[in-house]
Amino acid sequence: MEQPVIALRGGVASLGGRPVLRGVDLAVRPGEVVALLGANGSGKSTAVRSIVGQVPLTGGELELFGTPQRRFRDWARVGYVPQRTTAAGGVPATVREVVSSGRLARTRFGMMRRADKEAVIRALELVGMADRLGDPVDALSGGQHQRVLIARALAGEPELLIMDEPMAGVDLASQEVLAEALRAQVARGATVLLVLHELGPLEPLIDRAVVLRDGCVVHDGPPPEAVGQHALPGHDHVHPHAGPAAEPIRTGLLT
Amino acid sequence: MDILDLAFMQRALLAALLVGVTAPAIGTYLVQRRQALMGDGLGHVALTGVGLGFLLNESPVWMATAVCIAGAVVMELIRWYGRTRGDIALAMLFYGGMAGGVMLMNLSDSGSSANLSSYLFGSIATVSEEDLVAICILAAFVILTTVGLRRQLFAICQDEEFARVTGLPVRMLNLLVAVTAAVTVTVAMRVVGLLLVSALMVIPVAASQQIARSFKATFALAVGIGVTVTVSGTATSYYADVPSGATIVLFAIGLFVVLTALATPLAKRRAGRTAAAEECTLEAPGERTAADDVRV
Ligand SMILES: Nc1ncnc2c1ncn2[C@@H]1O[C@H](COP(=O)(O)OP(=O)(O)O)[C@@H](O)[C@H]1O
Ligand SMILES: [Mg+2]
């Protein structure tokens, strides 16, 4: 079998003395598009942040591209879209300046050559924001800002894209644009791990869904058919110890 | 007599020019990552170095540089490890630094209160040949760092978590920002004084932000404002026989007020241009397109 791009086995992590991940298994194989679902506070962001090395794992094993994450240095292969925060820098910065920092890992000593500048424009075209190149980012709406953060991750032309709620606050038309952008990434061979609240226009792209609840994986398999209306099928067989069968699965798809 | 014919004024103006470039240059990054007052704390710490210089009969500028860099490293360590007690630790460092400096000055034979106040508030007329050499070397370091590593420093100051995932050596770069700020403090110490150093790192940037829309423009304009106020302030302090540091800082505040007043009409004009391009029309009922994203 092909080596997974992300291999997390029994991942354990705590934040502020509270266990947040309690033995999470997550494997993402090359070319796969995996959605990470679950209610607010179920540990999705923590799982993703531990994969990119921003939350230390206190237990379990984690490999990226076959290398133990501690020794992984090839970050140019990874594009990351953090969950959007309202915090902005204290100095104005333009869309182009912010997206350019996503290209940094591909440059030598931060020198932006022509190819790098073109990659930045291309990334902005992919998310439909190329006409806002010179605008300050704090003059953008929440959804537009989110698209800039996605462009920043795309600018490095990564092999692995990790996005934490990339669709939050993005209107339906822009979600379609982003779905198209993502399809193009998958077509050129990229692997994608997405934290989502609802599948929306991305649904046809998603190969597999992993559902977290209270820091445990409660479902790992095909994405749920209809958004929100039913409980997920087959979860009890995947993890018989996940809880009493009578308890409804809260995937967070309804919120 | 022209002030450019006076050797001490030549030195003073060159020192002022370098301060005008370096303080806003590092200041832009400090403001960006919301550490605007870091320079103030480092200024307090540097006084211990000045005191040590007097006590040991060494160059106060180089001693201040060494102590201030050590202080910057300690500050970064506190930021990494001591989040909960961080504020208290920083207070100890800053006020300990200032108190230590005053005490050491007092213990030394050559340190008078006139000397103390010339370091606290600046005294360009006393910039020696030796000081100027030190200032040039230190300023070169600051300019190389802030311009040469601008993309990396922009990335870590804009979004530290993203920068780490890009593979940038964020801790090293944070340390470099702190050390560069420390070096800038000692570059500016003779011209504006340790208590007013931070003003030159922050006010030109704040003034520049009123009209600039990009990071690059903010940086360049802040440096322009910095040079304008340090050079004109130094010349004024010579002609009017007033203290240089205070003159420079007051000039900077004056420019900030002027640019703030100009910013509002400028923003209105920009907004007016875009509004004129597209006029709004009320559509007939039921004319919603998918792009409106109105779901009922
Ligand atoms: N910095 C933090 N300190 C302490 N607890 C945290 C911190 N960040 C998140 N948590 C807690 O960890 C849990 C999981 O958070 P998170 O991974 O952000 O959830 P999700 O992304 O699924 O909404 C939540 O209960 C949250 O309160
Ligand atoms: Mg989250």
Coordinates of C-alpha atoms and ligand atoms in Angstrom, one line a residue:
Chain A
M1 CA 0.0 0.0 0.0
E2 CA 1.1 3.6 -0.7
Q3 CA 2.7 5.4 2.2
P4 CA 0.3 7.8 3.9
V5 CA 1.0 11.6 3.6
I6 CA -0.3 12.0 7.2
A7 CA -0.2 9.1 9.6
L8 CA -1.4 9.9 13.1
R9 CA -1.7 6.9 15.5
G10 CA -3.1 7.2 18.9
G11 CA -2.6 11.0 19.1
V12 CA -3.0 12.4 22.6
A13 CA -2.8 16.1 23.4
S14 CA -3.8 18.4 26.3
L15 CA -4.5 22.1 26.4
G16 CA -4.5 24.0 29.6
G17 CA -4.3 20.7 31.6
R18 CA -7.4 19.3 29.9
P19 CA -7.1 16.3 27.5
V20 CA -8.4 17.4 24.1
L21 CA -7.2 14.6 21.9
R22 CA -7.7 11.1 23.5
G23 CA -6.1 8.7 21.0
V24 CA -6.9 9.9 17.6
D25 CA -6.1 7.8 14.5
L26 CA -6.0 9.6 11.3
A27 CA -4.4 8.5 8.0
V28 CA -4.5 10.5 4.8
R29 CA -3.1 8.8 1.7
P30 CA -1.7 10.6 -1.4
G31 CA -4.3 12.3 -3.5
E32 CA -7.1 11.8 -1.0
V33 CA -9.4 14.5 0.2
V34 CA -10.4 13.9 3.8
A35 CA -12.9 16.0 5.7
L36 CA -12.5 16.3 9.5
L37 CA -15.9 16.9 11.0
G38 CA -17.3 17.2 14.5
A39 CA -19.1 19.6 16.9
N40 CA -17.5 22.8 18.2
G41 CA -14.8 21.9 20.8
S42 CA -14.5 18.3 19.6
G43 CA -10.8 18.8 18.9
K44 CA -10.7 19.3 15.2
S45 CA -8.5 22.4 15.3
T46 CA -6.3 20.8 17.9
A47 CA -5.8 17.7 15.8
V48 CA -4.9 19.8 12.8
R49 CA -2.6 22.0 14.8
S50 CA -0.8 19.0 16.2
I51 CA -0.3 17.7 12.7
V52 CA 1.4 21.0 11.7
G53 CA 3.4 21.0 14.9
Q54 CA 1.7 23.8 16.7
V55 CA 0.3 21.7 19.6
P56 CA 2.7 19.1 21.1
L57 CA 1.5 15.6 21.2
T58 CA 1.9 13.9 24.6
G59 CA 1.3 10.5 23.2
G60 CA 1.0 8.6 20.0
E61 CA 3.0 8.7 16.7
L62 CA 2.8 11.2 13.9
E63 CA 4.5 10.9 10.5
L64 CA 4.4 13.4 7.6
F65 CA 5.4 12.0 4.2
G66 CA 6.9 9.0 6.0
T67 CA 9.1 11.1 8.2
P68 CA 8.5 11.4 12.0
Q69 CA 7.0 14.9 12.4
R70 CA 9.7 15.9 14.9
R71 CA 12.3 15.5 12.2
F72 CA 10.2 16.8 9.3
R73 CA 11.7 19.9 7.8
D74 CA 10.2 20.0 4.3
W75 CA 7.5 22.4 5.2
A76 CA 7.4 23.8 1.7
R77 CA 5.4 20.7 0.8
V78 CA 2.6 21.7 3.2
G79 CA 0.1 24.5 2.8
Y80 CA -1.8 25.5 5.9
V81 CA -4.9 27.6 6.4
P82 CA -5.4 28.3 10.1
Q83 CA -8.8 28.8 11.5
R84 CA -9.4 32.5 10.9
T85 CA -8.8 34.8 13.8
T86 CA -9.9 38.4 14.0
A87 CA -6.4 39.4 15.2
A88 CA -4.6 41.4 12.5
G89 CA -1.1 42.9 12.6
G90 CA -0.7 46.4 13.9
V91 CA 0.5 47.8 10.6
P92 CA -1.6 47.7 7.3
A93 CA -0.6 45.0 4.8
T94 CA -1.9 44.4 1.4
V95 CA -3.5 41.2 0.0
R96 CA -0.3 40.8 -2.2
E97 CA 2.0 41.1 0.8
V98 CA 0.1 38.6 2.9
V99 CA -0.2 36.0 0.1
S100 CA 3.5 36.5 -0.7
S101 CA 4.5 35.2 2.7
G102 CA 2.9 31.8 1.6
R103 CA 5.5 31.7 -1.1
L104 CA 8.5 32.2 1.3
A105 CA 9.2 28.5 1.8
R106 CA 9.7 28.1 -2.0
T107 CA 12.2 31.0 -2.3
R108 CA 15.9 31.2 -1.5
F109 CA 16.5 33.6 1.5
G110 CA 13.2 35.3 0.8
M111 CA 14.1 36.6 -2.7
M112 CA 10.9 36.8 -4.7
R113 CA 11.7 36.0 -8.3
R114 CA 9.4 36.4 -11.2
A115 CA 8.1 32.9 -11.0
D116 CA 7.3 33.5 -7.3
K117 CA 5.4 36.7 -8.1
E118 CA 3.4 34.9 -10.8
A119 CA 2.6 32.1 -8.4
V120 CA 1.1 34.7 -6.0
I121 CA -1.1 36.1 -8.7
R122 CA -2.2 32.6 -9.8
A123 CA -3.2 31.7 -6.2
L124 CA -5.2 34.9 -6.0
E125 CA -6.9 34.2 -9.3
L126 CA -7.8 30.7 -8.0
V127 CA -9.8 32.2 -5.2
G128 CA -11.2 35.0 -7.2
M129 CA -9.4 37.8 -5.4
A130 CA -6.8 38.9 -8.1
D131 CA -8.6 42.3 -8.5
R132 CA -7.9 43.1 -4.8
L133 CA -4.1 42.7 -5.0
G134 CA -3.3 46.2 -3.6
D135 CA -6.0 46.5 -1.0
P136 CA -5.2 46.4 2.6
V137 CA -6.4 43.1 4.2
D138 CA -8.2 44.9 7.0
A139 CA -10.5 46.5 4.4
L140 CA -11.8 43.1 3.4
S141 CA -14.9 41.3 4.7
G142 CA -14.6 38.1 6.7
G143 CA -15.2 35.9 3.7
Q144 CA -12.8 37.8 1.5
H145 CA -10.1 37.6 4.2
Q146 CA -10.7 33.9 4.4
R147 CA -10.1 33.6 0.7
V148 CA -6.8 35.5 1.0
L149 CA -5.7 33.0 3.7
I150 CA -6.5 30.2 1.3
A151 CA -4.5 31.9 -1.5
R152 CA -1.6 32.3 0.9
A153 CA -1.6 28.5 1.4
L154 CA -2.0 27.9 -2.4
A155 CA 0.9 30.3 -3.3
G156 CA 3.5 27.7 -2.3
E157 CA 1.9 25.1 -4.6
P158 CA 1.9 22.5 -1.7
E159 CA 1.6 18.8 -2.1
L160 CA -0.5 18.6 1.1
L161 CA -3.1 21.2 1.9
I162 CA -4.4 21.5 5.5
M163 CA -7.3 23.8 6.0
D164 CA -9.2 24.6 9.2
E165 CA -12.7 25.7 8.4
P166 CA -11.8 27.3 5.1
M167 CA -15.5 27.9 4.3
A168 CA -16.4 29.8 7.4
G169 CA -18.1 33.1 6.6
V170 CA -17.7 32.5 2.8
D171 CA -20.9 33.0 0.7
L172 CA -22.2 30.3 -1.5
A173 CA -20.9 31.7 -4.8
S174 CA -17.4 32.0 -3.4
Q175 CA -17.7 28.5 -1.9
E176 CA -18.3 27.3 -5.5
V177 CA -15.1 29.2 -6.6
L178 CA -13.1 27.6 -3.8
A179 CA -14.5 24.2 -4.6
E180 CA -13.3 24.7 -8.1
A181 CA -9.9 25.8 -6.8
L182 CA -9.7 22.8 -4.7
R183 CA -10.6 20.5 -7.6
A184 CA -7.7 22.0 -9.5
Q185 CA -5.4 21.2 -6.6
V186 CA -6.6 17.6 -6.4
A187 CA -6.2 17.3 -10.2
R188 CA -2.6 18.2 -10.0
G189 CA -2.1 15.6 -7.4
A190 CA -2.4 17.4 -4.1
T191 CA -3.6 15.7 -0.9
V192 CA -6.1 17.6 1.2
L193 CA -7.2 17.5 4.8
L194 CA -10.1 19.9 5.6
V195 CA -11.9 20.8 8.8
L196 CA -15.5 21.5 7.8
H197 CA -18.8 22.3 9.4
E198 CA -20.9 21.4 6.4
L199 CA -19.8 19.7 3.3
G200 CA -21.7 22.1 1.0
P201 CA -20.3 22.5 -2.5
L202 CA -17.2 20.5 -1.6
E203 CA -19.2 17.3 -1.1
P204 CA -18.5 15.7 -4.5
L205 CA -14.8 16.2 -3.9
I206 CA -14.6 14.4 -0.5
D207 CA -13.3 10.9 -0.5
R208 CA -13.6 10.2 3.2
A209 CA -15.0 11.8 6.4
V210 CA -13.5 11.5 9.9
V211 CA -15.8 12.6 12.7
L212 CA -14.4 13.6 16.1
R213 CA -16.3 13.7 19.3
D214 CA -14.7 14.8 22.6
G215 CA -11.3 14.1 21.2
C216 CA -12.0 10.6 19.9
V217 CA -12.7 9.4 16.3
V218 CA -16.3 8.2 16.1
H219 CA -16.6 7.7 12.4
D220 CA -14.1 7.1 9.6
G221 CA -15.5 6.2 6.2
P222 CA -17.6 7.6 3.4
P223 CA -18.9 11.1 3.9
P224 CA -22.5 11.2 5.2
E225 CA -25.0 11.3 2.4
A226 CA -27.3 14.2 3.2
V227 CA -26.0 17.0 5.3
G228 CA -27.3 17.1 8.8
Q229 CA -30.5 15.1 8.4
H230 CA -29.5 11.7 9.6
A231 CA -27.1 10.2 12.0
L232 CA -24.0 8.7 10.4
P233 CA -24.3 5.1 9.3
G234 CA -22.1 2.4 10.7
H235 CA -20.3 4.3 13.4
D236 CA -20.9 1.7 16.0
H237 CA -19.1 -0.9 14.0
V238 CA -16.0 1.2 13.6
H239 CA -15.7 2.0 17.3
P240 CA -17.9 -0.2 19.4
H241 CA -16.6 1.5 22.5
A242 CA -17.5 5.0 21.4
G243 CA -20.6 5.1 23.5
P244 CA -24.1 3.6 24.0
A245 CA -25.7 3.0 20.6
A246 CA -28.8 4.9 21.7
E247 CA -27.0 8.1 22.0
P248 CA -27.3 10.1 18.8
I249 CA -24.1 11.0 17.0
R250 CA -23.6 14.8 17.1
T251 CA -21.4 15.5 14.1
G252 CA -21.7 19.2 14.3
L253 CA -23.2 19.1 10.8
L254 CA -26.4 20.7 12.1
T255 CA -24.8 23.7 13.7
Chain B
M1 CA 28.6 80.3 10.8
D2 CA 27.0 77.4 9.0
I3 CA 26.3 74.4 11.3
L4 CA 27.8 72.0 8.7
D5 CA 31.2 73.6 9.3
L6 CA 31.2 72.6 13.0
A7 CA 32.8 69.2 13.5
F8 CA 30.5 68.3 16.5
M9 CA 27.4 69.3 14.5
Q10 CA 28.5 67.2 11.5
R11 CA 28.7 64.2 13.9
A12 CA 25.4 65.1 15.5
L13 CA 23.6 65.4 12.1
L14 CA 25.0 62.1 10.9
A15 CA 24.0 60.4 14.2
A16 CA 20.6 61.9 13.9
L17 CA 20.2 60.7 10.3
L18 CA 21.1 57.1 11.3
V19 CA 18.6 57.2 14.2
G20 CA 16.0 58.6 11.9
V21 CA 16.4 55.5 9.6
T22 CA 16.9 52.8 12.2
A23 CA 14.4 53.5 14.9
P24 CA 11.3 53.6 12.6
A25 CA 12.7 50.6 10.6
I26 CA 12.7 48.2 13.5
G27 CA 9.7 50.1 15.0
T28 CA 7.5 49.1 12.1
Y29 CA 8.0 45.4 13.0
L30 CA 7.4 46.0 16.7
V31 CA 4.2 47.9 16.0
Q32 CA 3.1 45.2 13.6
R33 CA 3.4 42.5 16.2
R34 CA 1.9 44.8 18.9
Q35 CA 5.1 45.2 21.0
A36 CA 5.2 49.0 20.5
L37 CA 6.6 49.6 23.9
M38 CA 9.4 47.0 23.8
G39 CA 11.9 49.8 23.0
D40 CA 10.9 51.6 26.2
G41 CA 11.7 48.6 28.3
L42 CA 15.0 48.0 26.6
G43 CA 15.8 51.7 27.1
H44 CA 15.5 51.2 30.8
V45 CA 17.7 48.2 30.7
A46 CA 20.4 50.0 28.7
L47 CA 21.0 52.4 31.5
T48 CA 22.7 49.7 33.5
G49 CA 25.1 49.3 30.6
V50 CA 25.8 53.0 30.6
G51 CA 26.5 52.9 34.4
L52 CA 28.8 49.9 33.9
G53 CA 30.6 51.8 31.2
F54 CA 31.3 54.7 33.6
L55 CA 32.2 52.5 36.5
L56 CA 34.7 50.4 34.5
N57 CA 35.9 53.3 32.3
E58 CA 34.7 51.6 29.2
S59 CA 32.7 53.1 26.3
P60 CA 29.2 53.6 27.6
V61 CA 27.8 53.0 24.1
W62 CA 29.4 49.5 23.7
M63 CA 28.6 48.6 27.3
A64 CA 25.0 49.7 26.8
T65 CA 24.8 47.6 23.6
A66 CA 26.0 44.5 25.4
V67 CA 23.7 44.9 28.4
C68 CA 20.7 45.8 26.2
I69 CA 21.2 42.7 24.0
A70 CA 21.4 40.6 27.1
G71 CA 18.2 42.2 28.3
A72 CA 16.5 41.5 24.9
V73 CA 17.5 37.9 25.1
V74 CA 16.1 37.6 28.6
M75 CA 12.8 39.3 27.4
E76 CA 12.5 36.7 24.6
L77 CA 13.1 33.8 27.1
I78 CA 10.4 35.3 29.3
R79 CA 8.1 35.3 26.3
W80 CA 8.8 31.7 25.6
Y81 CA 8.7 30.2 29.1
G82 CA 7.0 32.6 31.5
R83 CA 3.7 33.4 30.0
T84 CA 1.8 33.5 33.3
R85 CA 4.3 35.5 35.3
G86 CA 5.7 37.3 32.3
D87 CA 4.5 40.8 33.2
I88 CA 6.0 40.7 36.6
A89 CA 9.3 39.4 35.3
L90 CA 9.4 42.1 32.7
A91 CA 8.7 44.8 35.3
M92 CA 11.7 43.5 37.4
L93 CA 13.9 43.6 34.4
F94 CA 13.0 47.1 33.3
Y95 CA 13.0 48.9 36.6
G96 CA 15.9 46.8 37.9
G97 CA 17.8 48.0 34.8
M98 CA 17.0 51.6 35.4
A99 CA 17.7 51.5 39.2
G100 CA 20.9 49.6 38.6
G101 CA 22.0 52.2 36.1
V102 CA 21.4 55.1 38.4
M103 CA 23.2 53.3 41.2
L104 CA 26.2 52.4 39.1
M105 CA 26.5 56.0 37.8
N106 CA 26.5 57.2 41.3
L107 CA 29.3 54.8 42.4
S108 CA 31.6 55.8 39.6
D109 CA 33.9 58.8 39.8
S110 CA 33.1 60.3 36.4
G111 CA 29.4 59.8 36.4
S112 CA 27.7 63.1 37.4
S113 CA 24.0 63.8 37.3
A114 CA 24.6 65.9 34.2
N115 CA 26.0 62.8 32.5
L116 CA 23.0 60.8 33.7
S117 CA 20.6 63.2 32.2
S118 CA 22.5 63.4 28.9
Y119 CA 21.9 59.7 28.5
L120 CA 18.3 59.8 29.7
F121 CA 17.3 62.7 27.4
G122 CA 20.0 62.8 24.7
S123 CA 22.7 65.3 24.1
I124 CA 23.9 65.3 20.6
A125 CA 26.5 68.0 21.1
T126 CA 28.5 65.5 23.1
V127 CA 28.6 62.8 20.5
S128 CA 32.3 61.9 20.2
E129 CA 34.2 60.5 17.2
E130 CA 34.3 57.2 19.0
D131 CA 30.5 57.2 19.7
L132 CA 29.9 57.9 16.0
V133 CA 32.0 54.9 14.8
A134 CA 29.9 52.7 17.2
I135 CA 26.7 54.3 16.0
C136 CA 27.6 53.7 12.3
I137 CA 28.5 50.0 12.9
L138 CA 25.3 49.4 14.9
A139 CA 23.1 51.2 12.4
A140 CA 24.5 49.2 9.6
F141 CA 23.5 46.0 11.4
V142 CA 20.0 47.3 12.0
I143 CA 19.5 48.4 8.4
L144 CA 20.8 45.1 7.0
T145 CA 18.5 43.1 9.2
T146 CA 15.3 45.1 8.7
V147 CA 15.7 45.5 5.0
G148 CA 17.5 42.2 4.1
L149 CA 15.1 40.0 6.1
R150 CA 12.0 42.0 5.5
R151 CA 9.9 39.2 4.1
Q152 CA 10.8 36.8 6.9
L153 CA 10.3 39.4 9.6
F154 CA 7.0 40.5 8.0
A155 CA 5.8 36.9 8.0
I156 CA 6.6 36.2 11.7
C157 CA 5.2 39.6 12.8
Q158 CA 2.0 39.2 10.7
D159 CA 1.1 35.6 11.7
E160 CA 3.5 33.7 13.8
E161 CA 1.7 30.3 13.6
F162 CA 1.6 30.4 9.8
A163 CA 5.3 31.4 9.7
R164 CA 6.2 28.4 11.8
V165 CA 4.3 26.1 9.5
T166 CA 6.2 27.6 6.6
G167 CA 9.3 26.3 8.2
L168 CA 10.8 29.7 9.1
P169 CA 13.1 29.6 12.2
V170 CA 10.6 31.7 14.1
R171 CA 12.4 31.6 17.5
M172 CA 15.7 32.7 15.9
L173 CA 13.9 35.5 14.0
N174 CA 12.0 36.6 17.1
L175 CA 15.3 36.8 18.9
L176 CA 16.8 38.7 16.0
V177 CA 14.0 41.3 16.2
A178 CA 14.6 41.7 19.9
V179 CA 18.3 42.0 19.5
T180 CA 17.9 44.5 16.7
A181 CA 15.6 46.6 18.8
A182 CA 18.2 46.5 21.6
V183 CA 20.9 47.7 19.1
T184 CA 18.6 50.4 17.9
V185 CA 18.2 51.7 21.4
T186 CA 21.9 52.3 21.8
V187 CA 22.1 53.8 18.3
A188 CA 19.4 56.3 19.4
M189 CA 20.6 56.8 23.0
R190 CA 23.0 59.7 22.4
V191 CA 20.5 61.6 20.1
V192 CA 17.1 61.3 21.8
G193 CA 18.0 59.7 25.1
L194 CA 17.0 56.4 26.6
L195 CA 13.6 57.6 27.9
L196 CA 12.5 58.9 24.5
V197 CA 14.0 56.1 22.3
S198 CA 10.7 54.3 22.0
A199 CA 8.9 57.4 20.8
L200 CA 11.0 57.3 17.6
M201 CA 10.2 53.6 17.1
V202 CA 6.5 54.2 17.4
I203 CA 5.4 57.7 16.5
P204 CA 6.8 57.8 12.9
V205 CA 5.1 54.4 12.3
A206 CA 1.8 55.6 13.7
A207 CA 2.0 58.8 11.6
S208 CA 2.9 56.8 8.5
Q209 CA 0.0 54.4 9.0
Q210 CA -2.5 57.3 8.7
I211 CA -1.9 57.4 5.0
A212 CA 0.0 54.3 3.9
R213 CA -2.0 51.3 2.8
S214 CA 0.7 48.6 2.5
F215 CA 3.4 47.4 4.8
K216 CA 6.1 48.4 2.4
A217 CA 4.7 52.0 2.2
T218 CA 4.3 52.2 5.9
F219 CA 7.9 51.2 6.4
A220 CA 9.3 53.6 3.8
L221 CA 7.2 56.5 4.9
A222 CA 8.0 55.9 8.6
V223 CA 11.7 56.0 7.8
G224 CA 11.2 59.2 5.8
I225 CA 9.3 60.8 8.7
G226 CA 12.0 59.6 11.1
V227 CA 14.8 61.2 9.1
T228 CA 12.8 64.4 8.6
V229 CA 12.2 64.9 12.4
T230 CA 15.6 63.8 13.6
V231 CA 17.6 66.0 11.2
S232 CA 15.3 69.0 11.5
G233 CA 15.0 68.5 15.3
T234 CA 18.8 68.4 15.6
A235 CA 19.3 71.6 13.6
T236 CA 16.6 73.3 15.6
S237 CA 18.1 72.3 18.8
Y238 CA 21.4 73.9 17.8
Y239 CA 19.8 77.2 16.7
A240 CA 17.3 77.5 19.4
D241 CA 19.5 76.0 22.1
V242 CA 16.9 73.5 23.2
P243 CA 17.4 69.8 24.1
S244 CA 17.6 67.6 21.0
G245 CA 15.6 64.6 22.2
A246 CA 12.6 66.6 23.3
T247 CA 12.6 68.7 20.1
I248 CA 12.7 65.6 17.9
V249 CA 9.9 63.9 19.7
L250 CA 7.7 67.0 19.6
F251 CA 8.3 67.4 15.9
A252 CA 7.3 63.7 15.4
I253 CA 4.1 64.3 17.3
G254 CA 3.4 67.4 15.3
L255 CA 3.8 65.5 12.0
F256 CA 1.5 62.7 13.4
V257 CA -1.2 65.3 14.1
V258 CA -0.8 66.9 10.6
L259 CA -0.9 63.5 8.8
T260 CA -3.9 62.4 10.9
A261 CA -5.7 65.6 9.8
L262 CA -4.8 64.9 6.2
A263 CA -5.9 61.3 6.4
T264 CA -9.6 61.8 6.7
P265 CA -10.1 63.8 3.5
L266 CA -7.8 61.4 1.7
A267 CA -9.8 58.4 2.7
K268 CA -13.0 60.2 1.7
R269 CA -11.5 60.9 -1.8
R270 CA -10.6 57.2 -2.2
A271 CA -14.0 56.1 -1.1
G272 CA -15.6 58.7 -3.4
R273 CA -13.8 57.4 -6.4
T274 CA -15.0 53.8 -5.9
A275 CA -18.5 54.8 -5.1
A276 CA -18.8 56.9 -8.3
A277 CA -17.7 54.0 -10.4
E278 CA -20.7 51.9 -9.5
E279 CA -24.1 53.3 -8.8
C280 CA -26.7 51.3 -7.0
T281 CA -30.0 50.5 -8.5
L282 CA -33.0 49.0 -7.0
E283 CA -34.1 45.9 -8.9
A284 CA -37.6 44.8 -9.6
P285 CA -38.8 42.2 -7.1
G286 CA -37.7 38.6 -7.8
E287 CA -34.6 39.6 -9.7
R288 CA -32.2 37.9 -7.4
T289 CA -29.2 36.1 -8.9
A290 CA -27.4 33.1 -7.4
A291 CA -24.5 35.4 -6.8
D292 CA -26.5 37.3 -4.2
D293 CA -26.5 34.2 -2.0
V294 CA -29.8 34.9 -0.5
R295 CA -31.4 31.7 0.7
V296 CA -35.0 31.7 1.8
Ligands
LIG1 N1 -5.5 27.3 24.2 C1 -6.4 26.5 24.8 N2 -6.3 26.3 26.2 C2 -7.2 25.5 26.8 N3 -8.1 24.8 26.2 C3 -8.3 25.0 24.8 C4 -7.4 25.8 24.1 N4 -7.8 25.8 22.8 C5 -8.8 24.9 22.7 N5 -9.1 24.4 23.9 C6 -10.2 23.5 24.2 O1 -9.9 22.3 23.5 C7 -11.2 21.8 23.0 C8 -11.0 21.5 21.5 O2 -10.8 22.7 20.9 P1 -10.7 22.8 19.3 O3 -9.7 21.8 18.8 O4 -10.4 24.2 18.9 O5 -12.1 22.4 18.8 P2 -12.8 22.5 17.4 O6 -11.8 23.0 16.4 O7 -13.2 21.1 17.1 O8 -14.0 23.4 17.5 C9 -12.2 22.7 23.4 O9 -13.0 22.2 24.5 C10 -11.5 24.0 23.8 O10 -12.2 24.6 24.8
MG2 MG -11.8 24.8 15.3

